[in-house]
Short mmCIF file of C-alpha atoms in Angstrom, two decimals:
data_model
loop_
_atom_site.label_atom_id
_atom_site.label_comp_id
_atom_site.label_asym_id
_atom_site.label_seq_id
_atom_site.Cartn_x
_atom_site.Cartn_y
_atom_site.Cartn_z
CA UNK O 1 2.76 4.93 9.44
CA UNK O 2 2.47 2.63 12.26
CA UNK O 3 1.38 -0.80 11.12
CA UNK O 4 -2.08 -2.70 12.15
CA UNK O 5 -1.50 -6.27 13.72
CA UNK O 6 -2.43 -8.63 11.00
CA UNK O 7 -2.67 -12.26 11.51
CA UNK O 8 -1.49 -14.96 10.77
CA UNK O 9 1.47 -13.51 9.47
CA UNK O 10 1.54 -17.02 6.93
CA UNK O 11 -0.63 -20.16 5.60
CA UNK O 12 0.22 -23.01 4.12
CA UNK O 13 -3.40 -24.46 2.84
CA UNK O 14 -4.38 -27.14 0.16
CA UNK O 15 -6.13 -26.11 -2.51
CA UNK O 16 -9.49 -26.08 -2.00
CA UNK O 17 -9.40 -24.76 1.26
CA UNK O 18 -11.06 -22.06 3.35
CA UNK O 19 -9.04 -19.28 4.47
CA UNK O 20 -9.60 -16.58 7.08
CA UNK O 21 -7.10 -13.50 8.24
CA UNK O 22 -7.71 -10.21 10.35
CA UNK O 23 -6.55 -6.95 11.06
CA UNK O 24 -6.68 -5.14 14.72
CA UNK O 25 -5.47 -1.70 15.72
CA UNK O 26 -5.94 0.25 18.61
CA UNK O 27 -7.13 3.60 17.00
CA UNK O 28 -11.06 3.55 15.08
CA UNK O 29 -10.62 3.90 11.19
CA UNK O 30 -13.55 5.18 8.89
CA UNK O 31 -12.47 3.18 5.99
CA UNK O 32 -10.49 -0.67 5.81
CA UNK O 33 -8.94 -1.72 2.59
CA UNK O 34 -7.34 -5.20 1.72
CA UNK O 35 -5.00 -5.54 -0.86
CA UNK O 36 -3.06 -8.28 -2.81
CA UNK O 37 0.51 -8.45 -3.51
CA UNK O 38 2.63 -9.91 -5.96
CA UNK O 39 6.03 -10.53 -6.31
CA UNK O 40 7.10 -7.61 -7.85
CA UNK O 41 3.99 -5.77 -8.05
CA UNK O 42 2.38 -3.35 -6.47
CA UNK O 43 -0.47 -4.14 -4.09
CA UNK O 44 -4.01 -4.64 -5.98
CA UNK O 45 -6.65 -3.14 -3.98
CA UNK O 46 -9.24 -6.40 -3.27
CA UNK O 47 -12.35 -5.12 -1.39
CA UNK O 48 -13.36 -1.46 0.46
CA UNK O 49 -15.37 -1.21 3.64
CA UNK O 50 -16.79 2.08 4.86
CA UNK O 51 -19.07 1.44 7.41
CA UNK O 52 -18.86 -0.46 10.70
CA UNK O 53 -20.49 -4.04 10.08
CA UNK O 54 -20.13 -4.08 6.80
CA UNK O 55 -19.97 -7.34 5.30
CA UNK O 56 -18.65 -7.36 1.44
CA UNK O 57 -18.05 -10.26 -1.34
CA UNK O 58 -15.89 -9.95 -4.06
CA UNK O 59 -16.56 -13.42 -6.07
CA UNK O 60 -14.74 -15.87 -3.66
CA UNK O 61 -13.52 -13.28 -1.25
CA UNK O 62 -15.62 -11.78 1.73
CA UNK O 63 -14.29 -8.77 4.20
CA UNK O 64 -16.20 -7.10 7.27
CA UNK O 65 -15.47 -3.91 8.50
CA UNK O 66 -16.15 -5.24 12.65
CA UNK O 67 -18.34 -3.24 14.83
CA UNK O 68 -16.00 -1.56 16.54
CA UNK O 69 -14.02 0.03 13.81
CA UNK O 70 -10.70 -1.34 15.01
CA UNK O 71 -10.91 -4.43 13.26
CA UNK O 72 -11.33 -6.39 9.95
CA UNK O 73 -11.33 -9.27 8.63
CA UNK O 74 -10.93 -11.27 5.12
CA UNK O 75 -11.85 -14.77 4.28
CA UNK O 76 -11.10 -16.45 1.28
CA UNK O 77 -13.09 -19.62 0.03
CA UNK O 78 -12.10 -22.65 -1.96
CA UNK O 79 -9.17 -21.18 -2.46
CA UNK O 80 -6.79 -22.14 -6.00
CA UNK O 81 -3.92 -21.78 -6.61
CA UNK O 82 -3.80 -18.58 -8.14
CA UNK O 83 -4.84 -16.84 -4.50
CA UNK O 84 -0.80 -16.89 -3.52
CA UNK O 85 0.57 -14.25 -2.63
CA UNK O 86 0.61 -11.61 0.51
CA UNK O 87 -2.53 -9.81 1.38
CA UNK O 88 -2.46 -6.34 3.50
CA UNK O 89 -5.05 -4.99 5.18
CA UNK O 90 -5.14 -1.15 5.18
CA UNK O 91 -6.81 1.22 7.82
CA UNK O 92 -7.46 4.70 6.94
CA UNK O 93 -8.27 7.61 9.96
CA UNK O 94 -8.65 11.32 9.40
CA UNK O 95 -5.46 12.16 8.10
CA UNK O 96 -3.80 8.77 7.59
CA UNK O 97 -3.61 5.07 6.31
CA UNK O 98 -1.13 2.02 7.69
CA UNK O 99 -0.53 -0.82 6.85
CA UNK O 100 -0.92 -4.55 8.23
CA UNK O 101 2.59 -6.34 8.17
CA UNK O 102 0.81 -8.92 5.38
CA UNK O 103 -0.25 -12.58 5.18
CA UNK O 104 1.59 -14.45 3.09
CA UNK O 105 -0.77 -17.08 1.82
CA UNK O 106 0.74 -20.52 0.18
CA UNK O 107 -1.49 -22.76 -2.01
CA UNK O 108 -1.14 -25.96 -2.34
CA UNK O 109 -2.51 -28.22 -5.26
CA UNK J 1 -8.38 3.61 -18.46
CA UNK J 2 -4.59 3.40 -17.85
CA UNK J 3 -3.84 2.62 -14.03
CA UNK J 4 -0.79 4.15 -12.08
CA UNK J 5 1.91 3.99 -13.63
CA UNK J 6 5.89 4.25 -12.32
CA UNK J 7 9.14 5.26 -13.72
CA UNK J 8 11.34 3.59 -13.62
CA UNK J 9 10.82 0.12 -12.71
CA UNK J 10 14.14 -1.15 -11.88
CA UNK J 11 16.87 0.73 -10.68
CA UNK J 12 20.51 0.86 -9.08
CA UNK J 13 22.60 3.69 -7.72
CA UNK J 14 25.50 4.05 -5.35
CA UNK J 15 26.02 5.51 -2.04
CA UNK J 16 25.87 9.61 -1.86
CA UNK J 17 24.18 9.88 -5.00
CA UNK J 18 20.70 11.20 -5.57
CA UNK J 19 17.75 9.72 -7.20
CA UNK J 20 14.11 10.45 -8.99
CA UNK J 21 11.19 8.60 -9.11
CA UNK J 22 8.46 9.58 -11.19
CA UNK J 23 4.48 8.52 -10.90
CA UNK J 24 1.37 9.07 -12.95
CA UNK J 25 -1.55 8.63 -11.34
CA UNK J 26 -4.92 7.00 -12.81
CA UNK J 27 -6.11 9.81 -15.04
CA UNK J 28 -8.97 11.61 -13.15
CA UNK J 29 -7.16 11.18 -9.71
CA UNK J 30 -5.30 14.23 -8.01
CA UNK J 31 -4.15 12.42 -4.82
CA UNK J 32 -1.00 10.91 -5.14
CA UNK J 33 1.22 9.04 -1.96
CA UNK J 34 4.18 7.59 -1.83
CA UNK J 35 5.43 4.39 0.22
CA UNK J 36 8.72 2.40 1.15
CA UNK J 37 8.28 -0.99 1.38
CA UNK J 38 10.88 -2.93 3.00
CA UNK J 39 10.97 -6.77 4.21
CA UNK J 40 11.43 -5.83 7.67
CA UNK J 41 9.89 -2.24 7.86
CA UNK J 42 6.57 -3.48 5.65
CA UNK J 43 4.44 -0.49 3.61
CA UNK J 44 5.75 2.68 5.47
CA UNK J 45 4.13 5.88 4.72
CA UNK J 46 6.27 8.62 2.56
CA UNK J 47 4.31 11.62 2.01
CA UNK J 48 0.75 12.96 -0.06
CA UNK J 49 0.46 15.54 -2.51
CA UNK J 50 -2.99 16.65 -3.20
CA UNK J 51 -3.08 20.07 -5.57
CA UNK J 52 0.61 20.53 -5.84
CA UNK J 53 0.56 20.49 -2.16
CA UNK J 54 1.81 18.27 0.08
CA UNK J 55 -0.52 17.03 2.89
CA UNK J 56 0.98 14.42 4.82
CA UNK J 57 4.17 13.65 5.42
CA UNK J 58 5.51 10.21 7.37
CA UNK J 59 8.72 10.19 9.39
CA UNK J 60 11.28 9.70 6.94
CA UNK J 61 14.50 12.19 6.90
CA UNK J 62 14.37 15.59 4.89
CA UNK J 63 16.87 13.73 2.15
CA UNK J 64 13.26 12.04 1.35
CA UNK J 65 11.25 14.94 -0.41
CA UNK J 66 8.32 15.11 -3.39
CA UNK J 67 6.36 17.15 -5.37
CA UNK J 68 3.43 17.31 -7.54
CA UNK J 69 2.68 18.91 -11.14
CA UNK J 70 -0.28 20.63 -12.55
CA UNK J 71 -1.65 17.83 -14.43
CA UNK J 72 -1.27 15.59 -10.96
CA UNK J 73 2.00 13.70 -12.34
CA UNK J 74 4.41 13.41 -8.92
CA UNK J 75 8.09 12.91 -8.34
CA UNK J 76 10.05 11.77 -5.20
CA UNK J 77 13.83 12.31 -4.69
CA UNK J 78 16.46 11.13 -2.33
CA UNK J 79 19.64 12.28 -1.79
CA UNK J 80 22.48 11.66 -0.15
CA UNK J 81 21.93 7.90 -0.99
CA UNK J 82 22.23 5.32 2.09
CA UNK J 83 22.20 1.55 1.64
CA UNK J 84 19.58 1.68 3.99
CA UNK J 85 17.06 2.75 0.75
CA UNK J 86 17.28 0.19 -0.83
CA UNK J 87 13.36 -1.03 -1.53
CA UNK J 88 10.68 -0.75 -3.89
CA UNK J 89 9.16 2.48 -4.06
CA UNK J 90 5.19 2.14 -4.51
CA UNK J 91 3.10 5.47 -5.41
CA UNK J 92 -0.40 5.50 -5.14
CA UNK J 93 -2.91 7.36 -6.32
CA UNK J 94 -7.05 8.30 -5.58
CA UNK J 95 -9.65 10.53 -6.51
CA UNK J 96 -9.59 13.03 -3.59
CA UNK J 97 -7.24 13.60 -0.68
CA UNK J 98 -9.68 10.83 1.47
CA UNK J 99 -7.27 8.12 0.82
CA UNK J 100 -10.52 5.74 0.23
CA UNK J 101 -9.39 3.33 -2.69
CA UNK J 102 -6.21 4.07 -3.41
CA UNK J 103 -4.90 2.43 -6.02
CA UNK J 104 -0.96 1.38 -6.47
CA UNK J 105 1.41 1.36 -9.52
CA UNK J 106 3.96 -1.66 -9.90
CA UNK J 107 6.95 0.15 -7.88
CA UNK J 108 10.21 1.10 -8.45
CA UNK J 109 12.65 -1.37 -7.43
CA UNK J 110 15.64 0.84 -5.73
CA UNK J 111 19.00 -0.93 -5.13
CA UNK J 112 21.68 1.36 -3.25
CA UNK J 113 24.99 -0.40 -3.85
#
């Protein structure tokens, strides 16, 4: 489908380092998904949001599902090395889901 | 429990022939979509099968067409092979038709020479 506007579309970061992307689309979603991707992999879904203001941690990662429903965002603190990779965010209507173009996110130590 | 898993992983075919992809979902799930993920297109939508029946489709040509089994296993096949399909092939899968948490097998890497 027709993909969200996610920025930035890359980081470079040191180690250590705080990071923060987003996702905007002009149409309301009931659900926003993030997702990590690996080189080869398929996308591993991160954290779910279902509810507008929702604020969510998964152990160094935190998501919010914005007020409006046409937005989202995910930071990612102290980040290691590990984190690389390209992160989608995913909005999901009635009767579909796209995609964010990614973030590719660089680490370095 | 297992998670989705995609066959096969790697593969290479010329121009004007036809291909299969096969994908079982986590066990427990009967939602399964399909995706094309390209550098420059990103994750593009394919199609969903929910209950052997297809749900959704994206805007891909009919040469792009799926199914789904009894026990929630799914295939997608193109034919009439352009270079243009080359990319990996990702199949998801979820507990309903929802979409909410869908969760992704490793791909199928396509290669159209």
């Amino acid at each position: 489908g027709q993909q969200l506007n996610q920025s930035p579309q890359s980081m470079f970061i040191q180690e250590g380092e705080d990071v923060s992307m987003n996702c905007t689309s002009s149409s309301i979603f009931n659900t926003w998904l993030w997702y990590k991707q690996d080189p080869g992999e398929g996308p591993v879904l991160l954290i779910a949001l279902y509810k507008a203001g929702e604020l969510t941690s998964n152990g160094r990662l935190t998501a919010q599902f914005g007020i409006t429903r046409k937005d989202s965002f995910l930071n990612i603190s102290a980040s290691i090395p590990s984190d690389v990779g390209i992160y989608f965010c995913a909005g999901q209507g009635n009767n579909d889901m796209r995609f964010g173009a990614g973030t590719r996110l660089t680490v370095k130590p | 429990k297992a998670g989705v898993t995609q066959t096969p992983r790697y593969l290479i075919k010329t121009r004007g022939q036809q291909v299969t992809l096969s994908c079982s979902p986590i066990s427990g799930h009967r939602s399964v979509s399909w995706y094309q993920q390209t550098p420059g297109q990103g994750l593009q939508f394919l199609f969903e099968y929910f209950s052997e029946t297809q749900r959704n489709k994206g805007n891909f040509p009919g040469r792009f067409s799926g199914r789904q089994f009894s026990n929630s296993r799914s295939e997608m096949n193109v034919s009439t092979l352009e270079l243009g399909d080359s990319a990996l092939y990702l199949c998801a899968s979820s507990l309903t038709a929802s979409y909410n948490e869908q969760f992704f097998g490793p791909g199928t890497r396509l290669t159209v020479l």
